[in-house]
Short mmCIF file of C-alpha atoms in Angstrom, two decimals:
data_model
loop_
_atom_site.label_atom_id
_atom_site.label_comp_id
_atom_site.label_asym_id
_atom_site.label_seq_id
_atom_site.Cartn_x
_atom_site.Cartn_y
_atom_site.Cartn_z
CA MET A 30 -21.90 -59.79 -46.16
CA ALA A 31 -24.12 -62.74 -45.11
CA MET A 32 -24.20 -63.24 -41.14
CA THR A 33 -25.29 -66.23 -39.19
CA VAL A 34 -25.64 -66.52 -35.58
CA SER A 35 -24.48 -69.42 -33.50
CA GLY A 36 -26.85 -70.84 -30.77
CA LEU A 37 -24.06 -70.54 -27.93
CA ILE A 38 -25.07 -68.24 -25.15
CA PHE A 39 -22.21 -67.21 -22.71
CA ALA A 40 -22.34 -66.35 -19.08
CA CYS A 41 -19.46 -64.52 -17.81
CA LYS A 42 -19.18 -64.38 -13.69
CA PRO A 43 -16.78 -61.97 -12.20
CA HIS A 44 -14.47 -63.00 -9.20
CA LEU A 45 -14.88 -61.15 -5.96
CA SER A 46 -14.37 -57.50 -6.30
CA LEU A 47 -15.34 -54.15 -5.00
CA ARG A 48 -17.84 -53.66 -7.84
CA PRO A 49 -21.43 -54.91 -7.62
CA PRO A 50 -21.57 -58.20 -9.59
CA LEU A 51 -22.55 -58.16 -13.16
CA PHE A 52 -23.47 -60.99 -15.44
CA TYR A 53 -23.24 -60.92 -19.12
CA CYS A 54 -25.05 -62.95 -21.77
CA PHE A 55 -23.92 -63.19 -25.45
CA HIS A 56 -25.03 -64.23 -28.71
CA LYS A 57 -21.94 -65.01 -30.64
CA THR A 58 -22.30 -63.70 -34.34
CA ARG A 59 -20.21 -65.11 -37.18
CA PHE A 60 -19.56 -63.77 -40.54
CA SER A 61 -19.73 -66.14 -43.46
CA SER A 62 -17.04 -64.42 -45.42
CA VAL A 63 -14.17 -62.09 -44.85
CA ALA A 64 -13.38 -58.98 -46.78
CA ALA A 65 -9.89 -58.77 -48.58
CA ILE A 66 -7.28 -56.54 -46.69
CA ASN A 67 -6.74 -53.22 -48.78
CA THR A 68 -5.49 -49.74 -47.85
CA LEU A 69 -7.99 -47.18 -46.56
CA ASP A 70 -7.86 -44.92 -49.47
CA ASP A 71 -11.16 -45.78 -51.39
CA PRO A 72 -14.40 -44.48 -49.92
CA ILE A 73 -17.32 -46.97 -49.10
CA SER A 74 -20.86 -45.66 -50.45
CA PHE A 75 -23.30 -44.50 -47.84
CA ILE A 76 -26.48 -45.95 -46.77
CA LYS A 77 -29.21 -43.57 -46.73
CA ASP A 78 -30.96 -43.26 -43.47
CA ASP A 79 -34.16 -45.28 -42.64
CA SER A 80 -37.49 -44.31 -42.72
CA GLN A 81 -37.85 -44.06 -39.03
CA GLY A 82 -35.46 -41.21 -38.81
CA THR A 83 -32.48 -43.41 -37.27
CA PRO A 84 -29.09 -42.01 -38.32
CA PHE A 85 -28.34 -45.42 -39.73
CA SER A 86 -29.94 -48.62 -40.72
CA LEU A 87 -28.95 -51.92 -38.89
CA GLY A 88 -29.23 -53.73 -41.94
CA LYS A 89 -28.93 -57.73 -41.35
CA ASP A 90 -27.91 -57.31 -37.82
CA VAL A 91 -29.78 -59.79 -35.27
CA SER A 92 -32.22 -58.15 -33.00
CA ARG A 93 -31.97 -58.35 -29.33
CA LYS A 94 -33.82 -60.96 -27.31
CA GLU A 95 -36.03 -59.31 -24.80
CA SER A 96 -33.42 -59.79 -22.11
CA LYS A 97 -31.58 -57.22 -20.08
CA LEU A 98 -28.31 -59.19 -20.47
CA ALA A 99 -25.88 -57.83 -22.90
CA GLN A 100 -25.53 -59.16 -26.26
CA TRP A 101 -22.18 -59.33 -28.28
CA LYS A 102 -22.83 -57.81 -31.99
CA LYS A 103 -20.61 -57.71 -35.07
CA LEU A 104 -22.18 -55.33 -37.58
CA ASN A 105 -21.25 -54.65 -41.33
CA SER A 106 -19.97 -50.95 -41.32
CA GLN A 107 -21.38 -50.38 -44.85
CA ASP A 108 -24.87 -51.04 -43.41
CA LEU A 109 -24.15 -48.51 -41.10
CA GLY A 110 -23.09 -46.05 -43.89
CA ILE A 111 -19.53 -45.50 -42.68
CA SER A 112 -17.07 -44.57 -45.30
CA THR A 113 -13.31 -44.88 -44.49
CA SER A 114 -12.86 -41.60 -46.74
CA LYS A 115 -14.09 -40.00 -43.21
CA ILE A 116 -10.87 -41.08 -41.77
CA SER A 117 -8.04 -38.57 -41.58
CA LYS A 118 -5.06 -39.22 -43.95
CA PRO A 119 -2.57 -39.32 -41.02
CA THR A 120 -4.80 -41.81 -39.15
CA ARG A 121 -4.73 -44.12 -42.58
CA LYS A 122 -1.16 -43.98 -42.67
CA VAL A 123 -0.68 -45.33 -39.24
CA LEU A 124 -3.44 -48.10 -39.86
CA ASN A 125 -1.85 -48.99 -43.05
CA GLY A 126 1.50 -49.12 -41.54
CA LEU A 127 0.68 -51.38 -38.76
CA LYS A 128 -1.67 -53.65 -41.00
CA ARG A 129 1.20 -54.12 -43.74
CA LYS A 130 3.36 -55.50 -40.70
CA GLY A 131 0.96 -57.95 -39.93
CA TYR A 132 -0.79 -56.57 -36.85
CA GLU A 133 -4.53 -56.02 -36.19
CA VAL A 134 -5.66 -52.42 -35.93
CA TYR A 135 -8.85 -51.02 -34.78
CA LEU A 136 -10.46 -47.62 -34.48
CA VAL A 137 -12.04 -47.17 -31.03
CA GLY A 138 -13.95 -44.94 -28.82
CA GLY A 139 -15.70 -41.72 -29.77
CA CYS A 140 -14.47 -41.79 -33.47
CA VAL A 141 -16.36 -44.94 -34.26
CA ARG A 142 -19.48 -43.17 -32.75
CA ASP A 143 -19.00 -40.20 -34.67
CA LEU A 144 -18.64 -42.11 -37.86
CA ILE A 145 -21.94 -43.82 -37.17
CA LEU A 146 -23.67 -40.51 -36.70
CA LYS A 147 -22.13 -39.13 -39.88
CA ARG A 148 -20.10 -36.51 -37.67
CA THR A 149 -16.44 -35.64 -38.36
CA PRO A 150 -14.55 -36.97 -35.15
CA LYS A 151 -12.45 -34.53 -33.34
CA ASP A 152 -9.67 -37.31 -33.26
CA PHE A 153 -8.86 -40.75 -33.85
CA ASP A 154 -7.88 -43.43 -31.63
CA ILE A 155 -6.21 -46.43 -32.75
CA ILE A 156 -5.71 -49.89 -30.77
CA THR A 157 -3.57 -52.75 -32.12
CA THR A 158 -2.31 -56.03 -31.34
CA ALA A 159 1.36 -54.75 -31.69
CA GLN A 160 3.41 -54.20 -28.67
CA LEU A 161 4.34 -50.35 -28.00
CA ARG A 162 7.86 -51.07 -28.88
CA GLU A 163 7.06 -52.56 -32.05
CA VAL A 164 4.77 -49.42 -33.06
CA VAL A 165 7.91 -47.35 -32.18
CA ARG A 166 9.96 -49.51 -34.55
CA ALA A 167 7.21 -49.08 -37.20
CA PHE A 168 7.40 -45.55 -37.56
CA SER A 169 10.50 -43.23 -37.81
CA ARG A 170 8.70 -40.39 -35.53
CA CYS A 171 7.16 -42.21 -32.64
CA GLU A 172 7.49 -42.14 -28.97
CA ILE A 173 6.01 -43.86 -26.10
CA VAL A 174 4.14 -41.37 -23.96
CA GLY A 175 2.52 -41.52 -20.05
CA ARG A 176 3.43 -43.74 -17.27
CA ARG A 177 0.39 -45.07 -15.67
CA PHE A 178 -1.42 -45.66 -19.09
CA PRO A 179 1.30 -45.50 -21.77
CA ILE A 180 0.58 -45.10 -25.33
CA CYS A 181 2.28 -44.26 -28.42
CA HIS A 182 2.47 -40.68 -30.16
CA VAL A 183 3.00 -41.15 -33.81
CA HIS A 184 3.93 -38.01 -35.58
CA ILE A 185 2.55 -37.85 -39.23
CA ASP A 186 3.30 -34.61 -41.01
CA ASP A 187 2.00 -31.80 -38.22
CA THR A 188 -0.45 -34.51 -36.66
CA ILE A 189 0.03 -36.74 -33.72
CA VAL A 190 -2.05 -39.89 -33.94
CA GLU A 191 -2.38 -41.93 -30.59
CA VAL A 192 -1.80 -45.70 -30.72
CA SER A 193 -2.49 -47.90 -27.86
CA SER A 194 -1.82 -51.69 -27.42
CA PHE A 195 -3.94 -54.37 -26.20
CA SER A 196 -1.48 -55.95 -24.23
CA THR A 197 -0.61 -52.47 -22.20
CA ALA A 198 -4.55 -51.82 -21.87
CA ALA A 199 -4.72 -55.64 -20.68
CA ARG A 200 -1.90 -55.05 -17.83
CA ASN A 201 -3.66 -51.57 -16.72
CA PHE A 202 -7.18 -53.65 -16.69
CA GLY A 203 -6.14 -55.14 -13.39
CA ARG A 204 -5.48 -52.05 -11.61
CA GLY A 205 -7.72 -50.47 -8.71
CA PRO A 206 -11.19 -51.86 -8.04
CA THR A 207 -12.19 -53.86 -11.08
CA TYR A 208 -13.31 -57.28 -12.18
CA GLU A 209 -10.97 -60.33 -12.77
CA ILE A 210 -12.63 -61.38 -16.05
CA GLU A 211 -12.36 -65.04 -16.73
CA ARG A 212 -12.69 -65.93 -20.72
CA PRO A 213 -16.35 -67.64 -20.99
CA ALA A 214 -15.98 -71.23 -21.87
CA GLY A 215 -16.12 -71.70 -25.86
CA SER A 216 -15.84 -68.10 -26.51
CA ASP A 217 -13.65 -66.66 -29.28
CA LYS A 218 -10.38 -65.43 -27.90
CA ASN A 219 -10.28 -62.52 -30.05
CA ASP A 220 -13.80 -61.42 -29.15
CA PHE A 221 -12.74 -61.78 -25.38
CA VAL A 222 -9.84 -59.57 -25.84
CA ARG A 223 -11.76 -56.91 -27.62
CA TRP A 224 -14.61 -57.22 -25.08
CA ARG A 225 -12.37 -57.25 -22.19
CA ASN A 226 -10.74 -53.55 -23.62
CA CYS A 227 -14.48 -52.32 -24.23
CA LEU A 228 -15.35 -53.13 -20.66
CA GLN A 229 -12.90 -50.36 -19.91
CA ARG A 230 -14.48 -47.52 -21.74
CA ASP A 231 -16.41 -44.93 -20.00
CA PHE A 232 -19.63 -45.12 -21.83
CA THR A 233 -21.52 -47.53 -24.05
CA ILE A 234 -21.40 -45.21 -26.93
CA ASN A 235 -17.78 -44.97 -26.87
CA GLY A 236 -17.31 -49.00 -26.39
CA LEU A 237 -17.38 -49.57 -30.09
CA MET A 238 -14.56 -50.82 -32.25
CA PHE A 239 -14.14 -50.63 -36.00
CA ASP A 240 -12.13 -52.81 -38.19
CA PRO A 241 -11.65 -50.78 -41.38
CA TYR A 242 -10.49 -53.65 -43.11
CA GLU A 243 -12.87 -56.37 -42.53
CA ARG A 244 -15.54 -53.48 -42.55
CA LEU A 245 -16.78 -54.68 -39.22
CA ILE A 246 -18.19 -52.74 -36.18
CA TYR A 247 -17.80 -54.63 -32.93
CA ASP A 248 -20.44 -53.84 -30.28
CA TYR A 249 -20.13 -55.62 -26.89
CA MET A 250 -21.78 -52.97 -24.76
CA GLY A 251 -24.92 -52.13 -26.29
CA GLY A 252 -23.67 -48.75 -27.84
CA ILE A 253 -25.32 -49.00 -31.05
CA GLU A 254 -28.68 -49.38 -29.30
CA ASP A 255 -27.80 -46.48 -27.09
CA ILE A 256 -26.86 -44.20 -30.09
CA LYS A 257 -30.45 -45.03 -31.62
CA LYS A 258 -31.89 -43.91 -28.32
CA ALA A 259 -29.62 -40.91 -28.09
CA LYS A 260 -28.63 -41.85 -24.66
CA VAL A 261 -25.39 -41.56 -22.65
CA ARG A 262 -24.95 -44.53 -20.28
CA THR A 263 -22.03 -45.61 -18.25
CA VAL A 264 -20.55 -49.25 -19.30
CA ILE A 265 -20.52 -50.07 -15.50
CA PRO A 266 -22.95 -48.85 -12.99
CA ALA A 267 -22.74 -44.96 -12.96
CA SER A 268 -22.00 -44.80 -9.05
CA THR A 269 -18.99 -47.18 -9.46
CA SER A 270 -17.95 -45.62 -12.79
CA PHE A 271 -18.03 -41.92 -11.44
CA GLN A 272 -16.35 -42.83 -8.20
CA GLU A 273 -13.57 -44.60 -10.09
CA ASP A 274 -12.97 -41.49 -12.26
CA CYS A 275 -14.85 -38.59 -11.41
CA ALA A 276 -13.83 -36.76 -14.63
CA ARG A 277 -16.29 -39.08 -16.43
CA ILE A 278 -19.04 -36.80 -14.94
CA LEU A 279 -17.53 -33.95 -16.95
CA ARG A 280 -17.00 -36.06 -20.00
CA ALA A 281 -20.78 -37.28 -19.62
CA VAL A 282 -21.84 -33.46 -19.84
CA ARG A 283 -19.40 -32.94 -22.75
CA ILE A 284 -20.74 -35.87 -24.92
CA ALA A 285 -24.26 -35.20 -24.29
CA ALA A 286 -23.88 -31.50 -25.12
CA ARG A 287 -22.09 -32.13 -28.39
CA LEU A 288 -24.30 -34.72 -29.46
CA GLY A 289 -27.64 -33.41 -28.23
CA PHE A 290 -27.95 -36.78 -26.29
CA SER A 291 -29.69 -37.30 -22.75
CA PHE A 292 -28.46 -39.22 -20.06
CA SER A 293 -30.05 -42.56 -18.88
CA ARG A 294 -31.91 -42.28 -15.59
CA GLU A 295 -29.20 -43.92 -13.63
CA THR A 296 -26.34 -41.82 -15.11
CA ALA A 297 -28.48 -38.48 -14.67
CA HIS A 298 -28.74 -39.47 -10.95
CA PHE A 299 -25.19 -39.93 -10.42
CA VAL A 300 -24.03 -37.05 -12.55
CA LYS A 301 -26.24 -34.72 -10.14
CA ASN A 302 -25.36 -36.50 -6.87
CA LEU A 303 -21.80 -36.98 -7.16
CA SER A 304 -21.23 -33.64 -8.84
CA SER A 305 -18.99 -32.21 -5.79
CA SER A 306 -16.51 -35.09 -6.50
CA ILE A 307 -15.27 -33.27 -9.30
CA LEU A 308 -13.19 -30.95 -6.95
CA ARG A 309 -10.76 -33.75 -6.68
CA LEU A 310 -9.69 -33.12 -9.98
CA ASP A 311 -6.45 -31.30 -10.76
CA LYS A 312 -6.99 -27.72 -11.93
CA SER A 313 -5.15 -28.25 -15.21
CA ARG A 314 -7.31 -31.20 -15.76
CA LEU A 315 -10.59 -29.20 -14.90
CA LEU A 316 -9.62 -26.41 -17.46
CA MET A 317 -9.05 -29.14 -20.11
CA GLU A 318 -12.27 -30.59 -19.63
CA MET A 319 -14.02 -27.07 -19.55
CA ASN A 320 -12.01 -26.08 -22.72
CA TYR A 321 -13.54 -29.47 -24.52
CA MET A 322 -17.00 -28.28 -23.42
CA MET A 323 -16.64 -24.58 -24.49
CA ALA A 324 -14.26 -24.27 -27.22
CA TYR A 325 -15.57 -27.22 -29.82
CA GLY A 326 -18.95 -25.75 -30.86
CA SER A 327 -21.25 -27.04 -27.98
CA ALA A 328 -20.59 -24.26 -25.15
CA GLU A 329 -24.27 -23.06 -25.14
CA ALA A 330 -25.44 -26.83 -24.49
CA SER A 331 -22.68 -27.40 -21.97
CA LEU A 332 -23.47 -24.40 -19.90
CA ARG A 333 -27.44 -25.54 -19.94
CA LEU A 334 -26.42 -28.97 -18.65
CA LEU A 335 -23.97 -27.72 -16.20
CA TRP A 336 -26.50 -25.82 -14.77
CA LYS A 337 -29.35 -28.30 -14.90
CA PHE A 338 -27.07 -30.86 -12.86
CA GLY A 339 -25.56 -28.57 -10.29
CA LEU A 340 -22.18 -28.40 -11.79
CA LEU A 341 -22.19 -24.90 -12.74
CA GLU A 342 -22.02 -23.29 -9.28
CA ILE A 343 -19.05 -25.65 -8.76
CA LEU A 344 -17.02 -24.64 -11.91
CA LEU A 345 -18.28 -21.09 -12.58
CA PRO A 346 -20.09 -19.73 -9.72
CA ILE A 347 -19.93 -16.36 -11.09
CA GLN A 348 -22.10 -17.44 -14.00
CA ALA A 349 -24.26 -19.56 -11.84
CA GLU A 350 -24.97 -16.39 -9.71
CA TYR A 351 -26.13 -14.72 -13.05
CA PHE A 352 -28.53 -17.57 -13.59
CA VAL A 353 -30.04 -17.53 -10.18
CA ARG A 354 -30.36 -13.76 -9.99
CA ASN A 355 -32.32 -13.70 -13.25
CA GLY A 356 -34.48 -16.25 -12.21
CA PHE A 357 -33.39 -18.85 -14.75
CA LYS A 358 -34.69 -22.36 -13.89
CA ARG A 359 -32.98 -25.57 -14.03
CA ARG A 360 -34.66 -27.09 -16.99
CA ASP A 361 -35.46 -23.69 -18.51
CA LYS A 362 -35.82 -23.58 -22.43
CA ARG A 363 -35.41 -19.84 -22.50
CA SER A 364 -32.18 -17.92 -23.22
CA ASN A 365 -30.40 -15.02 -22.15
CA MET A 366 -27.49 -12.85 -23.03
CA LEU A 367 -24.88 -15.40 -21.65
CA LEU A 368 -26.15 -18.35 -23.65
CA SER A 369 -26.93 -16.41 -26.91
CA LEU A 370 -23.30 -15.02 -26.89
CA PHE A 371 -22.15 -18.86 -26.71
CA SER A 372 -24.79 -19.76 -29.13
CA LYS A 373 -23.06 -17.31 -31.64
CA LEU A 374 -19.77 -18.69 -30.81
CA ASP A 375 -20.96 -22.45 -31.32
CA ARG A 376 -22.19 -21.45 -35.18
CA LEU A 377 -18.45 -20.52 -35.75
CA LEU A 378 -16.92 -23.65 -34.20
CA ALA A 379 -16.70 -27.30 -34.79
CA PRO A 380 -15.07 -30.62 -32.94
CA ASN A 381 -12.35 -30.25 -35.54
CA ARG A 382 -12.31 -26.42 -35.63
CA PRO A 383 -11.91 -25.23 -31.89
CA CYS A 384 -10.94 -22.13 -30.68
CA HIS A 385 -8.32 -21.00 -27.95
CA SER A 386 -9.25 -21.01 -24.58
CA SER A 387 -8.73 -17.37 -24.22
CA LEU A 388 -11.70 -16.77 -26.48
CA TRP A 389 -14.42 -18.26 -24.47
CA VAL A 390 -12.50 -16.94 -20.97
CA GLY A 391 -12.63 -13.56 -22.43
CA ILE A 392 -16.48 -13.83 -23.61
CA LEU A 393 -17.08 -14.93 -19.69
CA ALA A 394 -15.58 -11.71 -18.49
CA PHE A 395 -17.08 -9.44 -21.08
CA HIS A 396 -20.43 -10.74 -20.22
CA LYS A 397 -19.86 -10.33 -16.44
CA ALA A 398 -18.88 -6.66 -16.94
CA LEU A 399 -21.99 -6.03 -19.03
CA SER A 400 -24.44 -7.99 -16.07
CA ASP A 401 -22.67 -5.82 -13.37
CA LYS A 402 -23.28 -2.62 -15.27
CA PRO A 403 -25.60 -2.57 -18.38
CA ARG A 404 -24.19 -0.51 -21.30
CA ASP A 405 -25.53 1.39 -24.37
CA PRO A 406 -25.57 -0.96 -27.33
CA PHE A 407 -23.47 1.50 -29.39
CA VAL A 408 -20.87 1.40 -26.60
CA VAL A 409 -20.87 -2.41 -26.80
CA ALA A 410 -20.75 -2.14 -30.59
CA ALA A 411 -17.92 0.34 -30.56
CA PHE A 412 -15.95 -1.70 -28.09
CA SER A 413 -16.36 -4.88 -30.24
CA LEU A 414 -14.98 -2.97 -33.23
CA ALA A 415 -11.99 -1.55 -31.36
CA VAL A 416 -10.95 -4.93 -30.45
CA HIS A 417 -11.24 -6.18 -33.88
CA ASN A 418 -9.31 -3.27 -35.28
CA GLY A 419 -6.39 -3.54 -32.55
CA GLY A 420 -7.61 -0.42 -30.50
CA ASP A 421 -8.79 2.33 -33.10
CA ILE A 422 -11.40 3.77 -31.05
CA ALA A 423 -12.03 6.65 -33.45
CA GLU A 424 -12.69 4.32 -36.41
CA ALA A 425 -14.88 1.94 -34.05
CA ILE A 426 -16.97 4.64 -33.11
CA SER A 427 -17.41 5.92 -36.51
CA ILE A 428 -18.71 2.61 -37.85
CA ALA A 429 -20.69 2.17 -34.53
CA LYS A 430 -22.67 5.33 -34.97
CA SER A 431 -23.35 4.13 -38.64
CA ILE A 432 -25.46 1.14 -37.41
CA LYS A 433 -28.83 0.97 -38.61
CA LYS A 434 -30.12 -2.19 -37.34
CA LEU A 435 -32.14 -2.83 -34.18
CA HIS A 436 -30.38 -4.38 -31.32
CA ASP A 437 -31.71 -6.94 -29.19
CA ASN A 438 -33.76 -5.26 -26.55
CA SER A 439 -34.53 -8.41 -24.55
CA PHE A 440 -31.01 -8.30 -23.00
CA HIS A 441 -30.95 -6.97 -19.41
CA GLU A 442 -27.39 -6.04 -19.91
CA LEU A 443 -28.20 -3.44 -22.69
CA SER A 444 -29.35 -0.07 -21.74
CA GLU A 445 -31.68 2.15 -23.81
CA PRO A 446 -29.54 3.49 -26.61
CA LYS A 447 -28.91 7.62 -26.21
CA ASP A 448 -27.41 9.87 -28.56
CA LEU A 449 -23.88 10.06 -26.78
CA GLU A 450 -21.24 12.41 -28.05
CA ASN A 451 -18.04 11.00 -29.10
CA ARG A 452 -16.20 12.14 -26.18
CA THR A 453 -18.85 10.26 -23.91
CA LEU A 454 -18.71 7.15 -26.17
CA VAL A 455 -14.90 6.96 -26.02
CA ASN A 456 -15.02 7.08 -22.16
CA GLU A 457 -17.48 4.55 -22.08
CA VAL A 458 -15.73 2.21 -24.44
CA MET A 459 -12.53 2.70 -22.24
CA ASP A 460 -14.61 2.03 -19.01
CA LEU A 461 -15.95 -1.19 -20.26
CA ALA A 462 -12.40 -2.41 -21.24
CA THR A 463 -11.15 -1.53 -17.84
CA SER A 464 -14.09 -3.29 -16.22
CA ILE A 465 -13.34 -6.34 -18.18
CA LYS A 466 -9.71 -6.42 -16.96
CA SER A 467 -10.96 -6.08 -13.36
CA ILE A 468 -13.22 -8.97 -13.96
CA LEU A 469 -10.68 -11.19 -15.12
CA PHE A 470 -8.61 -10.49 -12.01
CA GLN A 471 -11.55 -11.47 -9.98
CA MET A 472 -12.23 -14.67 -11.85
CA LYS A 473 -8.87 -15.94 -10.75
CA ASP A 474 -9.18 -14.62 -7.12
CA GLU A 475 -10.37 -17.43 -4.83
CA HIS A 476 -11.87 -15.00 -2.48
CA PHE A 477 -14.04 -13.03 -4.90
CA VAL A 478 -15.20 -16.42 -6.61
CA SER A 479 -16.18 -17.82 -3.34
CA GLN A 480 -18.28 -14.58 -2.86
CA ALA A 481 -20.34 -15.11 -5.97
CA MET A 482 -22.89 -17.27 -4.70
CA SER A 483 -22.80 -16.25 -1.15
CA ALA A 484 -26.44 -14.67 -1.26
CA TYR A 485 -27.89 -17.91 -2.08
CA PRO A 486 -27.27 -20.04 1.12
CA GLN A 487 -28.76 -23.14 -0.52
CA ALA A 488 -25.98 -23.13 -3.27
CA PRO A 489 -22.72 -25.26 -2.60
CA PHE A 490 -19.63 -23.46 -1.48
CA SER A 491 -17.17 -22.98 -4.25
CA ASP A 492 -13.85 -21.12 -4.63
CA LEU A 493 -12.63 -23.05 -7.42
CA VAL A 494 -10.18 -21.25 -9.85
CA PHE A 495 -8.77 -23.12 -12.62
CA ILE A 496 -7.60 -20.53 -14.83
CA PRO A 497 -3.81 -20.09 -14.81
CA LEU A 498 -1.79 -17.12 -14.89
CA ALA A 499 -0.63 -17.70 -18.19
CA LEU A 500 -4.12 -17.68 -19.61
CA TYR A 501 -5.19 -14.69 -17.56
CA LEU A 502 -2.50 -12.79 -19.26
CA LYS A 503 -3.33 -13.90 -22.65
CA VAL A 504 -7.01 -12.75 -22.35
CA CYS A 505 -5.85 -9.38 -20.78
CA LYS A 506 -3.85 -9.19 -24.02
CA VAL A 507 -6.75 -9.39 -26.08
CA PHE A 508 -8.38 -6.37 -24.48
CA GLU A 509 -5.60 -4.33 -23.59
CA CYS A 510 -5.39 -2.64 -27.01
CA VAL A 511 -8.49 -0.54 -26.35
CA THR A 512 -7.26 1.07 -23.21
CA MET A 513 -3.51 1.33 -24.36
CA GLY A 514 -4.31 2.65 -27.81
CA THR A 515 -3.57 1.30 -31.23
CA GLU A 516 -1.13 -1.86 -31.07
CA LYS A 517 1.92 -1.19 -32.87
CA GLY A 518 2.25 -3.16 -36.24
CA PHE A 519 -1.59 -4.65 -35.61
CA VAL A 520 -3.28 -5.23 -38.98
CA SER A 521 -7.09 -5.85 -38.63
CA LYS A 522 -8.16 -8.92 -40.27
CA GLN A 523 -9.92 -8.37 -43.75
CA GLY A 524 -13.09 -10.49 -44.78
CA SER A 525 -15.07 -12.75 -42.65
CA ARG A 526 -13.24 -16.10 -42.96
CA ILE A 527 -11.58 -17.26 -39.86
CA ASP A 528 -8.22 -19.16 -39.98
CA TYR A 529 -8.98 -22.05 -37.46
CA GLU A 530 -5.45 -23.06 -37.21
CA LEU A 531 -4.51 -19.70 -36.02
CA LEU A 532 -7.74 -19.47 -33.97
CA ALA A 533 -6.75 -22.70 -32.00
CA LEU A 534 -3.25 -21.35 -31.43
CA GLY A 535 -4.46 -18.36 -29.86
CA SER A 536 -3.71 -15.78 -32.67
CA LEU A 537 -4.58 -12.15 -31.41
CA ARG A 538 -6.19 -11.37 -34.75
CA GLU A 539 -8.16 -14.29 -34.98
CA ILE A 540 -9.24 -14.48 -31.55
CA ARG A 541 -10.31 -10.40 -31.56
CA HIS A 542 -11.79 -11.02 -35.02
CA THR A 543 -14.11 -13.94 -33.67
CA PHE A 544 -14.62 -12.12 -30.54
CA ALA A 545 -16.06 -8.96 -32.39
CA ARG A 546 -18.45 -11.23 -34.67
CA VAL A 547 -19.74 -13.17 -31.67
CA VAL A 548 -20.59 -9.85 -29.78
CA PHE A 549 -21.75 -7.91 -32.86
CA ASP A 550 -24.13 -10.62 -34.06
CA THR A 551 -25.49 -10.90 -30.40
CA VAL A 552 -26.27 -7.30 -29.87
CA TYR A 553 -27.50 -6.96 -33.40
CA PRO A 554 -29.12 -10.24 -34.80
CA ILE A 555 -29.34 -10.66 -38.34
CA ASP A 556 -32.90 -11.34 -38.36
CA ARG A 557 -33.47 -7.51 -36.77
CA ALA A 558 -34.11 -5.05 -39.38
#
């Protein structure tokens, strides 16, 4: 599809506001032809990576002027290697349903970024020119949710597809400290509506819109350039962005960890300097954000970034104390047992294959118990096997004693192996299970949490506990089979295949199976004979 560029350059000046003034300069890109509308069932062929190693080719896109001012861009999605076959079937049904009724529909946010990077999106967000009530009328199972920022939940089979409206987003745009944006003289109305919506996004790489029918990507915030640079950068100045919504600090960490991106200099500065502002968040929100970091395949990278930018001692001071005690520097490239456990977990998970929060909370408690009192590797192996088989310690010890592999002797949490008698092994396994339950109780006790970093006066004080009672009880249930004996009716999982749907729902069998795999593969790595 040929592309031509108009010679018009626009400057958009904000009215008086609480934000520092921003000025935008745009080249408007026009297309000489329009793709025919069709349903999103046929895949589009991929474009191979370019010779420079970037994840996509910019094709015929117009290069940027040597200017710090933003530029409006429209890019052919085929030139970026995007295939509509990557869009989930429920999302396609919603897109097609609204398009057939004459509404404009776009994919927006992180899903567009992930499609460009050839990643499987965690979910798909749709924005449309339809009013929310019109969306409700278009689908048999749909309701409006949310009061401050209402959206539609469209139920397609067992999936919920979120749909927002340009009109609702525009009404919310004027709330709080923000710009009053005037439409630049001579600019296209539709471009202006899209741009104004993208201006509300948190990061430039999330400020992309994809029209899957016209095969166009709209980039108003410089998101494509930041994807090429592997940078996480706020749309508006980072100080303003994070003070408006401190949850963006945690989202920045989550995105950088998941993609392997780094922060822009300004973003990194304010992630660190405004880190304590996250204490303003509701505890349920903190748990949700932590779960996004820990349960979707990027827990190790998330822990490293949380530690690097001074967030770990606020969110997980018990784990931060472990890093300090073991001389782990902020930019340390080495590993340790805690990071190794989550590295093994990450290999089993993905954005579309998450685990229940009880699994990663259980791993944190397990590691803390070992850190407090190092154990014989055979005890750890027997314990993990007993968790896997629902509490049959005799069987677990029998299997553990047959292990011929070498354990990882670099971990301080593992003592030198001894030839322990069965009775001693049973007692040690039971003691470890009891210790984990005690640690779990301490993790939800504000006084204990506040004491974790007390030996390090330079550390910020934090007594933050975001683990609710229901989650604590769920994690206890995972391990109590070891202390209470074989669980009645429990059947051990056969084979290595994980049922990810059940794992996400918190099935005890799947949680125990995955926990055992993570622990066993950490203590006895595959590459050790």
